[in-house]
N, C-alpha and C. Protein backbone atom coordinates (compact mmCIF):
# COMPACT_ATOMS: atom_id res chain seq x y z
N UNK A 1 0.81 -1.17 0.00
CA UNK A 1 0.00 0.00 0.00
C UNK A 1 0.86 1.26 0.00
N UNK A 2 1.96 1.21 0.68
CA UNK A 2 2.86 2.36 0.73
C UNK A 2 3.44 2.64 -0.64
N UNK A 3 3.78 1.56 -1.37
CA UNK A 3 4.29 1.72 -2.73
C UNK A 3 3.26 2.39 -3.63
N UNK A 4 1.99 1.96 -3.44
CA UNK A 4 0.92 2.53 -4.23
C UNK A 4 0.76 4.02 -3.95
N UNK A 5 0.86 4.42 -2.69
CA UNK A 5 0.75 5.84 -2.32
C UNK A 5 1.92 6.63 -2.90
N UNK A 6 3.11 6.03 -2.89
CA UNK A 6 4.28 6.71 -3.46
C UNK A 6 4.12 6.90 -4.97
N UNK A 7 3.65 5.85 -5.65
CA UNK A 7 3.43 5.96 -7.10
C UNK A 7 2.36 7.00 -7.42
N UNK A 8 1.32 7.00 -6.61
CA UNK A 8 0.25 7.97 -6.81
C UNK A 8 0.75 9.39 -6.60
N UNK A 9 1.55 9.61 -5.59
CA UNK A 9 2.11 10.94 -5.31
C UNK A 9 3.06 11.36 -6.42
N UNK A 10 3.85 10.39 -6.92
CA UNK A 10 4.78 10.68 -8.01
C UNK A 10 4.02 11.07 -9.29
N UNK A 11 2.94 10.37 -9.58
CA UNK A 11 2.12 10.68 -10.77
C UNK A 11 1.48 12.06 -10.62
N UNK A 12 1.04 12.39 -9.43
CA UNK A 12 0.43 13.70 -9.18
C UNK A 12 1.46 14.81 -9.38
N UNK A 13 2.70 14.58 -8.91
CA UNK A 13 3.75 15.59 -9.12
C UNK A 13 4.04 15.78 -10.61
N UNK A 14 4.04 14.68 -11.36
CA UNK A 14 4.26 14.79 -12.81
C UNK A 14 3.15 15.62 -13.47
N UNK A 15 1.92 15.35 -13.09
CA UNK A 15 0.79 16.12 -13.66
C UNK A 15 0.92 17.59 -13.30
N UNK A 16 1.25 17.88 -12.06
CA UNK A 16 1.43 19.27 -11.64
C UNK A 16 2.56 19.93 -12.42
N UNK A 17 3.64 19.19 -12.64
CA UNK A 17 4.78 19.75 -13.39
C UNK A 17 4.37 20.06 -14.82
N UNK A 18 3.62 19.14 -15.43
CA UNK A 18 3.17 19.36 -16.82
C UNK A 18 2.25 20.59 -16.90
N UNK A 19 1.36 20.69 -15.90
CA UNK A 19 0.47 21.85 -15.89
C UNK A 19 1.26 23.14 -15.75
N UNK A 20 2.23 23.15 -14.86
CA UNK A 20 3.04 24.34 -14.66
C UNK A 20 3.91 24.62 -15.87
N UNK A 21 4.42 23.61 -16.52
CA UNK A 21 5.31 23.83 -17.65
C UNK A 21 4.56 24.36 -18.86
N UNK A 22 3.26 24.16 -18.96
CA UNK A 22 2.46 24.66 -20.08
C UNK A 22 1.89 26.05 -19.82
N UNK A 23 2.08 26.59 -18.64
CA UNK A 23 1.45 27.86 -18.30
C UNK A 23 1.97 29.02 -19.15
N UNK A 24 3.19 28.99 -19.63
CA UNK A 24 3.74 30.07 -20.46
C UNK A 24 3.60 29.82 -21.95
N UNK A 25 3.03 28.69 -22.34
CA UNK A 25 2.90 28.34 -23.75
C UNK A 25 2.00 29.33 -24.50
N UNK A 26 0.93 29.75 -23.88
CA UNK A 26 0.01 30.69 -24.53
C UNK A 26 0.70 32.02 -24.82
N UNK A 27 1.49 32.49 -23.88
CA UNK A 27 2.20 33.77 -24.08
C UNK A 27 3.22 33.66 -25.21
N UNK A 28 3.91 32.53 -25.27
CA UNK A 28 4.91 32.34 -26.33
C UNK A 28 4.22 32.20 -27.69
N UNK A 29 3.13 31.47 -27.75
CA UNK A 29 2.38 31.33 -29.00
C UNK A 29 1.83 32.69 -29.45
N UNK A 30 1.32 33.47 -28.50
CA UNK A 30 0.81 34.80 -28.84
C UNK A 30 1.94 35.69 -29.36
N UNK A 31 3.13 35.57 -28.80
CA UNK A 31 4.27 36.36 -29.27
C UNK A 31 4.61 36.04 -30.72
N UNK A 32 4.38 34.81 -31.14
CA UNK A 32 4.62 34.44 -32.53
C UNK A 32 3.51 34.95 -33.46
N UNK A 33 2.29 34.91 -32.98
CA UNK A 33 1.13 35.24 -33.82
C UNK A 33 0.84 36.74 -33.83
N UNK A 34 1.09 37.45 -32.74
CA UNK A 34 0.70 38.85 -32.59
C UNK A 34 1.24 39.76 -33.69
N UNK A 35 2.54 39.70 -34.07
CA UNK A 35 3.01 40.62 -35.12
C UNK A 35 2.29 40.42 -36.45
N UNK A 36 2.03 39.18 -36.80
CA UNK A 36 1.33 38.90 -38.06
C UNK A 36 -0.10 39.42 -37.96
N UNK A 37 -0.77 39.16 -36.86
CA UNK A 37 -2.14 39.62 -36.67
C UNK A 37 -2.22 41.15 -36.70
N UNK A 38 -1.34 41.82 -35.97
CA UNK A 38 -1.37 43.28 -35.93
C UNK A 38 -1.04 43.89 -37.29
N UNK A 39 -0.10 43.30 -38.02
CA UNK A 39 0.22 43.79 -39.37
C UNK A 39 -0.99 43.67 -40.28
N UNK A 40 -1.67 42.55 -40.24
CA UNK A 40 -2.88 42.38 -41.06
C UNK A 40 -3.97 43.36 -40.64
N UNK A 41 -4.15 43.55 -39.34
CA UNK A 41 -5.19 44.45 -38.86
C UNK A 41 -4.91 45.90 -39.27
N UNK A 42 -3.68 46.38 -39.03
CA UNK A 42 -3.36 47.76 -39.39
C UNK A 42 -3.31 47.93 -40.90
N UNK A 43 -2.90 46.92 -41.62
CA UNK A 43 -2.93 46.98 -43.09
C UNK A 43 -4.34 47.11 -43.61
N UNK A 44 -5.27 46.40 -42.99
CA UNK A 44 -6.68 46.50 -43.38
C UNK A 44 -7.22 47.90 -43.10
N UNK A 45 -6.87 48.46 -41.94
CA UNK A 45 -7.29 49.83 -41.63
C UNK A 45 -6.70 50.82 -42.64
N UNK A 46 -5.45 50.66 -42.99
CA UNK A 46 -4.77 51.56 -43.93
C UNK A 46 -5.45 51.54 -45.29
N UNK A 47 -5.71 50.35 -45.80
CA UNK A 47 -6.35 50.24 -47.11
C UNK A 47 -7.78 50.77 -47.05
N UNK A 48 -8.49 50.47 -45.97
CA UNK A 48 -9.85 50.99 -45.82
C UNK A 48 -9.88 52.51 -45.78
N UNK A 49 -8.96 53.11 -45.04
CA UNK A 49 -8.89 54.58 -44.97
C UNK A 49 -8.52 55.17 -46.33
N UNK A 50 -7.62 54.52 -47.04
CA UNK A 50 -7.23 54.98 -48.37
C UNK A 50 -8.44 55.02 -49.30
N UNK A 51 -9.25 53.96 -49.30
CA UNK A 51 -10.44 53.94 -50.16
C UNK A 51 -11.48 54.95 -49.69
N UNK A 52 -11.59 55.18 -48.40
CA UNK A 52 -12.50 56.21 -47.90
C UNK A 52 -12.08 57.59 -48.41
N UNK A 53 -10.79 57.91 -48.31
CA UNK A 53 -10.29 59.21 -48.79
C UNK A 53 -10.53 59.33 -50.28
N UNK A 54 -10.27 58.27 -51.02
CA UNK A 54 -10.46 58.29 -52.47
C UNK A 54 -11.93 58.53 -52.82
N UNK A 55 -12.84 57.91 -52.10
CA UNK A 55 -14.27 58.13 -52.38
C UNK A 55 -14.69 59.55 -52.02
N UNK A 56 -14.09 60.13 -50.97
CA UNK A 56 -14.40 61.52 -50.61
C UNK A 56 -13.94 62.48 -51.71
N UNK A 57 -12.76 62.22 -52.28
CA UNK A 57 -12.26 63.05 -53.38
C UNK A 57 -13.20 62.96 -54.58
N UNK A 58 -13.61 61.76 -54.93
CA UNK A 58 -14.53 61.58 -56.05
C UNK A 58 -15.86 62.29 -55.81
N UNK A 59 -16.40 62.16 -54.61
CA UNK A 59 -17.68 62.81 -54.30
C UNK A 59 -17.56 64.33 -54.34
N UNK A 60 -16.46 64.87 -53.82
CA UNK A 60 -16.25 66.32 -53.85
C UNK A 60 -16.11 66.81 -55.29
N UNK A 61 -15.44 66.04 -56.12
CA UNK A 61 -15.26 66.41 -57.53
C UNK A 61 -16.60 66.44 -58.26
N UNK A 62 -17.41 65.43 -58.06
CA UNK A 62 -18.72 65.36 -58.73
C UNK A 62 -19.62 66.50 -58.25
N UNK A 63 -19.61 66.76 -56.95
CA UNK A 63 -20.45 67.84 -56.41
C UNK A 63 -20.00 69.21 -56.93
N UNK A 64 -18.69 69.43 -57.00
CA UNK A 64 -18.17 70.70 -57.51
C UNK A 64 -18.46 70.86 -59.00
N UNK A 65 -18.35 69.76 -59.74
CA UNK A 65 -18.65 69.81 -61.18
C UNK A 65 -20.12 70.14 -61.42
N UNK A 66 -20.97 69.68 -60.54
CA UNK A 66 -22.40 69.98 -60.68
C UNK A 66 -22.67 71.47 -60.49
N UNK A 67 -21.93 72.10 -59.57
CA UNK A 67 -22.08 73.55 -59.38
C UNK A 67 -21.78 74.30 -60.67
N UNK A 68 -20.78 73.83 -61.40
CA UNK A 68 -20.40 74.50 -62.65
C UNK A 68 -21.36 74.13 -63.77
N UNK A 69 -21.64 72.84 -63.92
CA UNK A 69 -22.46 72.35 -65.03
C UNK A 69 -23.85 72.97 -65.02
N UNK A 70 -24.42 73.17 -63.82
CA UNK A 70 -25.77 73.72 -63.73
C UNK A 70 -25.78 75.25 -63.69
N UNK A 71 -24.60 75.87 -63.67
CA UNK A 71 -24.52 77.32 -63.69
C UNK A 71 -24.61 77.98 -62.33
N UNK A 72 -24.66 77.20 -61.26
CA UNK A 72 -24.76 77.78 -59.92
C UNK A 72 -23.52 78.59 -59.57
N UNK A 73 -22.35 78.10 -59.96
CA UNK A 73 -21.10 78.82 -59.68
C UNK A 73 -21.04 80.12 -60.47
N UNK A 74 -21.50 80.09 -61.72
CA UNK A 74 -21.45 81.29 -62.55
C UNK A 74 -22.48 82.32 -62.08
N UNK A 75 -23.69 81.88 -61.76
CA UNK A 75 -24.74 82.81 -61.32
C UNK A 75 -24.41 83.42 -59.97
N UNK A 76 -23.71 82.68 -59.12
CA UNK A 76 -23.31 83.19 -57.80
C UNK A 76 -22.02 83.99 -57.87
N UNK A 77 -21.43 84.08 -59.05
CA UNK A 77 -20.14 84.76 -59.25
C UNK A 77 -19.08 84.28 -58.26
N UNK A 78 -18.99 82.96 -58.11
CA UNK A 78 -17.98 82.39 -57.20
C UNK A 78 -16.58 82.70 -57.72
N UNK A 79 -15.75 83.19 -56.83
CA UNK A 79 -14.35 83.41 -57.20
C UNK A 79 -13.59 82.09 -57.08
N UNK A 80 -12.35 82.12 -57.52
CA UNK A 80 -11.51 80.93 -57.44
C UNK A 80 -11.38 80.45 -55.99
N UNK A 81 -11.21 81.38 -55.06
CA UNK A 81 -11.05 81.03 -53.66
C UNK A 81 -12.36 80.49 -53.07
N UNK A 82 -13.48 81.09 -53.43
CA UNK A 82 -14.77 80.62 -52.93
C UNK A 82 -15.09 79.22 -53.45
N UNK A 83 -14.76 78.98 -54.72
CA UNK A 83 -14.98 77.65 -55.29
C UNK A 83 -14.09 76.62 -54.59
N UNK A 84 -12.84 77.00 -54.36
CA UNK A 84 -11.90 76.14 -53.62
C UNK A 84 -12.46 75.80 -52.25
N UNK A 85 -13.02 76.81 -51.57
CA UNK A 85 -13.60 76.59 -50.24
C UNK A 85 -14.79 75.63 -50.29
N UNK A 86 -15.59 75.70 -51.37
CA UNK A 86 -16.72 74.78 -51.52
C UNK A 86 -16.22 73.34 -51.65
N UNK A 87 -15.17 73.16 -52.45
CA UNK A 87 -14.60 71.81 -52.60
C UNK A 87 -14.01 71.36 -51.27
N UNK A 88 -13.28 72.24 -50.61
CA UNK A 88 -12.64 71.91 -49.34
C UNK A 88 -13.66 71.56 -48.26
N UNK A 89 -14.79 72.25 -48.24
CA UNK A 89 -15.81 71.96 -47.22
C UNK A 89 -16.36 70.55 -47.38
N UNK A 90 -16.38 70.05 -48.60
CA UNK A 90 -16.84 68.68 -48.85
C UNK A 90 -15.83 67.65 -48.32
N UNK A 91 -14.59 68.07 -48.12
CA UNK A 91 -13.52 67.19 -47.65
C UNK A 91 -13.22 67.41 -46.17
N UNK A 92 -14.17 67.95 -45.43
CA UNK A 92 -13.95 68.29 -44.02
C UNK A 92 -13.57 67.06 -43.18
N UNK A 93 -14.03 65.88 -43.56
CA UNK A 93 -13.71 64.67 -42.80
C UNK A 93 -12.22 64.34 -42.85
N UNK A 94 -11.51 64.91 -43.81
CA UNK A 94 -10.09 64.61 -43.98
C UNK A 94 -9.20 65.63 -43.26
N UNK A 95 -9.78 66.63 -42.65
CA UNK A 95 -9.01 67.65 -41.96
C UNK A 95 -8.81 68.88 -42.82
N UNK A 96 -7.82 69.66 -42.49
CA UNK A 96 -7.54 70.90 -43.19
C UNK A 96 -7.06 70.63 -44.62
N UNK A 97 -7.46 71.49 -45.55
CA UNK A 97 -7.04 71.37 -46.95
C UNK A 97 -5.76 72.14 -47.23
N UNK A 98 -5.30 72.93 -46.29
CA UNK A 98 -4.13 73.78 -46.52
C UNK A 98 -2.92 72.94 -46.91
N UNK A 99 -2.38 73.25 -48.08
CA UNK A 99 -1.21 72.55 -48.56
C UNK A 99 -1.47 71.14 -49.05
N UNK A 100 -2.74 70.74 -49.12
CA UNK A 100 -3.08 69.39 -49.56
C UNK A 100 -3.95 69.36 -50.80
N UNK A 101 -4.74 70.41 -51.03
CA UNK A 101 -5.75 70.40 -52.08
C UNK A 101 -5.41 71.36 -53.20
N UNK A 102 -5.62 70.91 -54.42
CA UNK A 102 -5.46 71.75 -55.61
C UNK A 102 -6.69 71.57 -56.48
N UNK A 103 -7.25 72.67 -57.00
CA UNK A 103 -8.45 72.62 -57.83
C UNK A 103 -8.19 73.42 -59.10
N UNK A 104 -8.50 72.79 -60.24
CA UNK A 104 -8.34 73.46 -61.54
C UNK A 104 -9.65 73.34 -62.31
N UNK A 105 -10.14 74.45 -62.84
CA UNK A 105 -11.34 74.47 -63.68
C UNK A 105 -10.97 75.17 -64.98
N UNK A 106 -11.14 74.47 -66.08
CA UNK A 106 -10.76 75.03 -67.39
C UNK A 106 -11.85 74.72 -68.40
N UNK A 107 -12.21 75.74 -69.19
CA UNK A 107 -13.23 75.49 -70.21
C UNK A 107 -12.58 75.40 -71.59
N UNK A 108 -13.25 74.69 -72.46
CA UNK A 108 -12.78 74.47 -73.83
C UNK A 108 -13.93 74.75 -74.79
N UNK A 109 -13.59 75.28 -75.96
CA UNK A 109 -14.62 75.58 -76.96
C UNK A 109 -15.04 74.34 -77.74
N UNK A 110 -14.13 73.36 -77.84
CA UNK A 110 -14.46 72.14 -78.58
C UNK A 110 -13.69 70.97 -77.99
N UNK A 111 -14.12 69.78 -78.37
CA UNK A 111 -13.41 68.59 -77.91
C UNK A 111 -12.03 68.48 -78.55
N UNK A 112 -11.86 69.08 -79.71
CA UNK A 112 -10.55 69.11 -80.35
C UNK A 112 -9.57 69.91 -79.50
N UNK A 113 -10.03 71.04 -78.98
CA UNK A 113 -9.18 71.84 -78.08
C UNK A 113 -8.85 71.06 -76.81
N UNK A 114 -9.82 70.34 -76.30
CA UNK A 114 -9.60 69.54 -75.10
C UNK A 114 -8.56 68.45 -75.37
N UNK A 115 -8.69 67.77 -76.51
CA UNK A 115 -7.74 66.70 -76.85
C UNK A 115 -6.34 67.24 -77.06
N UNK A 116 -6.22 68.48 -77.52
CA UNK A 116 -4.91 69.08 -77.75
C UNK A 116 -4.24 69.54 -76.45
N UNK A 117 -5.00 69.66 -75.38
CA UNK A 117 -4.45 70.11 -74.11
C UNK A 117 -3.76 68.94 -73.40
N UNK A 118 -2.47 69.00 -73.29
CA UNK A 118 -1.69 67.93 -72.65
C UNK A 118 -1.11 68.38 -71.32
N UNK A 119 -1.67 69.42 -70.73
CA UNK A 119 -1.13 69.94 -69.48
C UNK A 119 -1.38 68.97 -68.33
N UNK A 120 -0.44 68.96 -67.41
CA UNK A 120 -0.61 68.13 -66.21
C UNK A 120 -1.08 69.03 -65.08
N UNK A 121 -1.68 68.42 -64.10
CA UNK A 121 -2.21 69.18 -62.96
C UNK A 121 -1.13 69.34 -61.90
N UNK A 122 -0.85 70.59 -61.55
CA UNK A 122 0.08 70.85 -60.45
C UNK A 122 -0.63 70.47 -59.16
N UNK A 123 0.10 69.84 -58.27
CA UNK A 123 -0.49 69.44 -56.99
C UNK A 123 0.08 70.31 -55.88
N UNK A 124 -0.48 70.23 -54.70
CA UNK A 124 -0.14 71.14 -53.61
C UNK A 124 1.33 71.15 -53.22
N UNK A 125 2.05 70.09 -53.49
CA UNK A 125 3.47 70.09 -53.11
C UNK A 125 4.35 70.70 -54.20
N UNK A 126 3.75 71.16 -55.30
CA UNK A 126 4.50 71.86 -56.33
C UNK A 126 4.70 73.32 -55.92
N UNK A 127 5.36 74.09 -56.74
CA UNK A 127 5.66 75.49 -56.37
C UNK A 127 4.40 76.34 -56.30
N UNK A 128 4.44 77.36 -55.50
CA UNK A 128 3.29 78.26 -55.33
C UNK A 128 2.92 78.95 -56.63
N UNK A 129 3.90 79.26 -57.46
CA UNK A 129 3.62 79.92 -58.75
C UNK A 129 2.78 79.01 -59.64
N UNK A 130 3.08 77.71 -59.63
CA UNK A 130 2.30 76.77 -60.43
C UNK A 130 0.87 76.66 -59.91
N UNK A 131 0.73 76.66 -58.60
CA UNK A 131 -0.59 76.56 -57.99
C UNK A 131 -1.41 77.81 -58.29
N UNK A 132 -0.82 78.99 -58.14
CA UNK A 132 -1.54 80.24 -58.39
C UNK A 132 -1.89 80.41 -59.87
N UNK A 133 -1.14 79.77 -60.76
CA UNK A 133 -1.39 79.90 -62.19
C UNK A 133 -2.51 78.97 -62.68
N UNK A 134 -3.01 78.10 -61.81
CA UNK A 134 -4.08 77.20 -62.23
C UNK A 134 -5.31 78.01 -62.62
N UNK A 135 -5.95 77.65 -63.72
CA UNK A 135 -7.10 78.43 -64.17
C UNK A 135 -8.36 78.12 -63.37
N UNK A 136 -9.23 79.12 -63.32
CA UNK A 136 -10.59 78.94 -62.84
C UNK A 136 -11.49 79.56 -63.89
N UNK A 137 -11.92 78.73 -64.84
CA UNK A 137 -12.74 79.17 -65.96
C UNK A 137 -13.99 78.30 -66.03
N UNK A 138 -15.03 78.66 -65.29
CA UNK A 138 -16.23 77.81 -65.30
C UNK A 138 -17.01 77.83 -66.61
N UNK A 139 -16.73 78.78 -67.48
CA UNK A 139 -17.36 78.80 -68.80
C UNK A 139 -18.77 79.33 -68.78
N UNK A 140 -19.35 79.32 -69.98
CA UNK A 140 -20.71 79.82 -70.18
C UNK A 140 -21.59 78.66 -70.66
N UNK A 141 -22.76 78.98 -71.18
CA UNK A 141 -23.67 77.96 -71.69
C UNK A 141 -22.98 77.07 -72.73
N UNK A 142 -23.23 75.78 -72.61
CA UNK A 142 -22.77 74.78 -73.58
C UNK A 142 -21.25 74.68 -73.72
N UNK A 143 -20.48 75.31 -72.85
CA UNK A 143 -19.02 75.15 -72.90
C UNK A 143 -18.64 73.78 -72.33
N UNK A 144 -17.56 73.26 -72.84
CA UNK A 144 -16.99 72.02 -72.31
C UNK A 144 -16.06 72.42 -71.17
N UNK A 145 -16.26 71.83 -70.00
CA UNK A 145 -15.49 72.21 -68.82
C UNK A 145 -14.84 70.95 -68.21
N UNK A 146 -13.57 71.11 -67.89
CA UNK A 146 -12.84 70.04 -67.20
C UNK A 146 -12.49 70.52 -65.80
N UNK A 147 -12.88 69.74 -64.83
CA UNK A 147 -12.55 70.01 -63.43
C UNK A 147 -11.58 68.93 -62.99
N UNK A 148 -10.45 69.36 -62.45
CA UNK A 148 -9.47 68.41 -61.91
C UNK A 148 -9.14 68.80 -60.48
N UNK A 149 -9.09 67.79 -59.62
CA UNK A 149 -8.80 67.98 -58.20
C UNK A 149 -7.63 67.07 -57.84
N UNK A 150 -6.69 67.60 -57.07
CA UNK A 150 -5.58 66.80 -56.57
C UNK A 150 -5.54 66.98 -55.06
N UNK A 151 -5.41 65.87 -54.34
CA UNK A 151 -5.34 65.90 -52.89
C UNK A 151 -4.13 65.09 -52.45
N UNK A 152 -3.31 65.66 -51.59
CA UNK A 152 -2.16 64.94 -51.06
C UNK A 152 -2.59 64.15 -49.83
N UNK A 153 -2.51 62.85 -49.95
CA UNK A 153 -2.94 61.94 -48.89
C UNK A 153 -1.71 61.41 -48.18
N UNK A 154 -1.65 61.61 -46.89
CA UNK A 154 -0.54 61.09 -46.09
C UNK A 154 -0.99 59.78 -45.47
N UNK A 155 -0.21 58.73 -45.67
CA UNK A 155 -0.59 57.43 -45.15
C UNK A 155 -0.59 57.46 -43.63
N UNK A 156 -1.47 56.67 -43.02
CA UNK A 156 -1.60 56.63 -41.57
C UNK A 156 -0.39 55.95 -40.94
N UNK A 157 0.05 54.87 -41.53
CA UNK A 157 1.16 54.11 -40.99
C UNK A 157 2.23 54.00 -42.08
N UNK A 158 3.27 54.80 -42.01
CA UNK A 158 4.27 54.81 -43.09
C UNK A 158 4.90 53.45 -43.35
N UNK A 159 5.03 52.62 -42.33
CA UNK A 159 5.65 51.30 -42.54
C UNK A 159 4.77 50.42 -43.41
N UNK A 160 3.45 50.51 -43.23
CA UNK A 160 2.53 49.69 -44.03
C UNK A 160 2.11 50.39 -45.30
N UNK A 161 2.14 51.72 -45.32
CA UNK A 161 1.66 52.47 -46.47
C UNK A 161 2.72 52.77 -47.50
N UNK A 162 3.86 52.11 -47.41
CA UNK A 162 4.96 52.39 -48.35
C UNK A 162 4.52 52.20 -49.79
N UNK A 163 3.77 51.16 -50.06
CA UNK A 163 3.34 50.91 -51.42
C UNK A 163 2.21 51.83 -51.86
N UNK A 164 1.60 52.54 -50.93
CA UNK A 164 0.51 53.46 -51.26
C UNK A 164 1.00 54.89 -51.43
N UNK A 165 2.27 55.15 -51.17
CA UNK A 165 2.72 56.54 -51.18
C UNK A 165 4.01 56.70 -51.97
N UNK A 166 4.34 57.96 -52.20
CA UNK A 166 5.61 58.32 -52.80
C UNK A 166 6.66 58.15 -51.71
N UNK A 167 7.68 57.39 -51.97
CA UNK A 167 8.67 57.08 -50.94
C UNK A 167 9.44 58.31 -50.47
N UNK A 168 9.49 59.36 -51.28
CA UNK A 168 10.26 60.54 -50.90
C UNK A 168 9.62 61.31 -49.76
N UNK A 169 8.30 61.50 -49.81
CA UNK A 169 7.66 62.33 -48.80
C UNK A 169 6.53 61.63 -48.03
N UNK A 170 6.30 60.37 -48.29
CA UNK A 170 5.27 59.63 -47.58
C UNK A 170 3.85 60.03 -47.93
N UNK A 171 3.67 60.74 -49.05
CA UNK A 171 2.34 61.19 -49.46
C UNK A 171 2.00 60.61 -50.83
N UNK A 172 0.71 60.48 -51.06
CA UNK A 172 0.24 59.98 -52.34
C UNK A 172 -0.70 61.02 -52.93
N UNK A 173 -0.60 61.23 -54.22
CA UNK A 173 -1.49 62.17 -54.90
C UNK A 173 -2.74 61.43 -55.35
N UNK A 174 -3.88 61.90 -54.86
CA UNK A 174 -5.15 61.33 -55.28
C UNK A 174 -5.83 62.35 -56.19
N UNK A 175 -6.29 61.88 -57.34
CA UNK A 175 -6.87 62.78 -58.33
C UNK A 175 -8.35 62.49 -58.51
N UNK A 176 -9.07 63.55 -58.77
CA UNK A 176 -10.46 63.46 -59.19
C UNK A 176 -10.62 64.32 -60.43
N UNK A 177 -11.38 63.85 -61.39
CA UNK A 177 -11.57 64.62 -62.63
C UNK A 177 -13.01 64.45 -63.09
N UNK A 178 -13.53 65.50 -63.70
CA UNK A 178 -14.88 65.46 -64.25
C UNK A 178 -14.92 66.32 -65.49
N UNK A 179 -15.43 65.76 -66.55
CA UNK A 179 -15.55 66.46 -67.83
C UNK A 179 -17.02 66.51 -68.19
N UNK A 180 -17.51 67.71 -68.50
CA UNK A 180 -18.93 67.84 -68.85
C UNK A 180 -19.14 69.05 -69.75
N UNK A 181 -20.32 69.10 -70.32
CA UNK A 181 -20.75 70.26 -71.09
C UNK A 181 -21.76 71.01 -70.23
N UNK A 182 -21.56 72.31 -70.08
CA UNK A 182 -22.48 73.11 -69.27
C UNK A 182 -23.89 73.09 -69.85
N UNK A 183 -24.84 73.14 -68.95
CA UNK A 183 -26.24 73.25 -69.37
C UNK A 183 -26.51 74.68 -69.83
N UNK A 184 -27.55 74.88 -70.61
CA UNK A 184 -27.90 76.25 -71.02
C UNK A 184 -28.60 77.00 -69.88
N UNK A 185 -27.82 77.34 -68.85
CA UNK A 185 -28.39 77.90 -67.63
C UNK A 185 -28.76 79.37 -67.75
N UNK A 186 -28.26 80.10 -68.74
CA UNK A 186 -28.55 81.54 -68.81
C UNK A 186 -29.87 81.84 -69.50
N UNK A 187 -30.55 80.84 -69.99
CA UNK A 187 -31.84 81.06 -70.64
C UNK A 187 -32.94 81.44 -69.67
N UNK A 188 -32.68 81.26 -68.40
CA UNK A 188 -33.69 81.58 -67.40
C UNK A 188 -34.31 80.32 -66.87
N UNK A 189 -35.23 80.49 -65.95
CA UNK A 189 -35.83 79.31 -65.30
C UNK A 189 -37.01 78.78 -66.08
N UNK A 190 -37.52 79.49 -67.05
CA UNK A 190 -38.66 79.03 -67.85
C UNK A 190 -38.22 77.99 -68.87
N UNK A 191 -39.14 77.19 -69.33
CA UNK A 191 -38.84 76.17 -70.34
C UNK A 191 -38.65 76.80 -71.71
N UNK A 192 -38.09 76.04 -72.65
CA UNK A 192 -37.88 76.59 -74.00
C UNK A 192 -38.89 76.08 -74.97
C-alpha cells in the first residue's frame, strides 16, 4: 500500500509539473502570432482609410462639377477662392485642406481643343507659382469644362503604407476629374 501511495504521489507531481510547464505556452504562441495579426489588422485599416479618402475626393469632384455644369457657380459669381472653399468643405472629414488640395477648372470651346491640351495638374506640393497659375474658368452655356482635383494623402502608418505613397515624402497624390458640357443655364428658369 505504501508503494501505491508513493506511485500515486509521483504521478500527481508529474501532472502538476506538466500543468506548470504549459502555463507560459500561450504567451509564447501569442508572441509568434501577434506581429502577423497586428500587421494584417493595421494593413486593413490603412487600405480601408485609403479607399474612404479616395471616395471623398470623387464625391467632392462630382459635387463641384455639378455647381459648374448647372450654372450655380457662374450665377453666384464664385471666385476661385470661394470655389476652392466649396470643394474643401466637402472634404472636411479629412481635416484641413491647406497645402493638400489643388483645384483646376478650365473650359474648352471644342473637344478638339480639349484633346490638344496635354497639361498636367500641379499638386499642392508643387511650387506656389504653379498653384496660383491654375485656371478657374467655369465657362458659359454649352461650354466644355474640365474640373481636376488633386489631394495629397498622407498614409496613416508609413511602414505599411509604403506601397501606397511616394517614398520621398510619404504622401500619395489622389486625383479626381470630371468632364462635362455646361447646361444652357442663362436662358432663365422658364422652359424653351
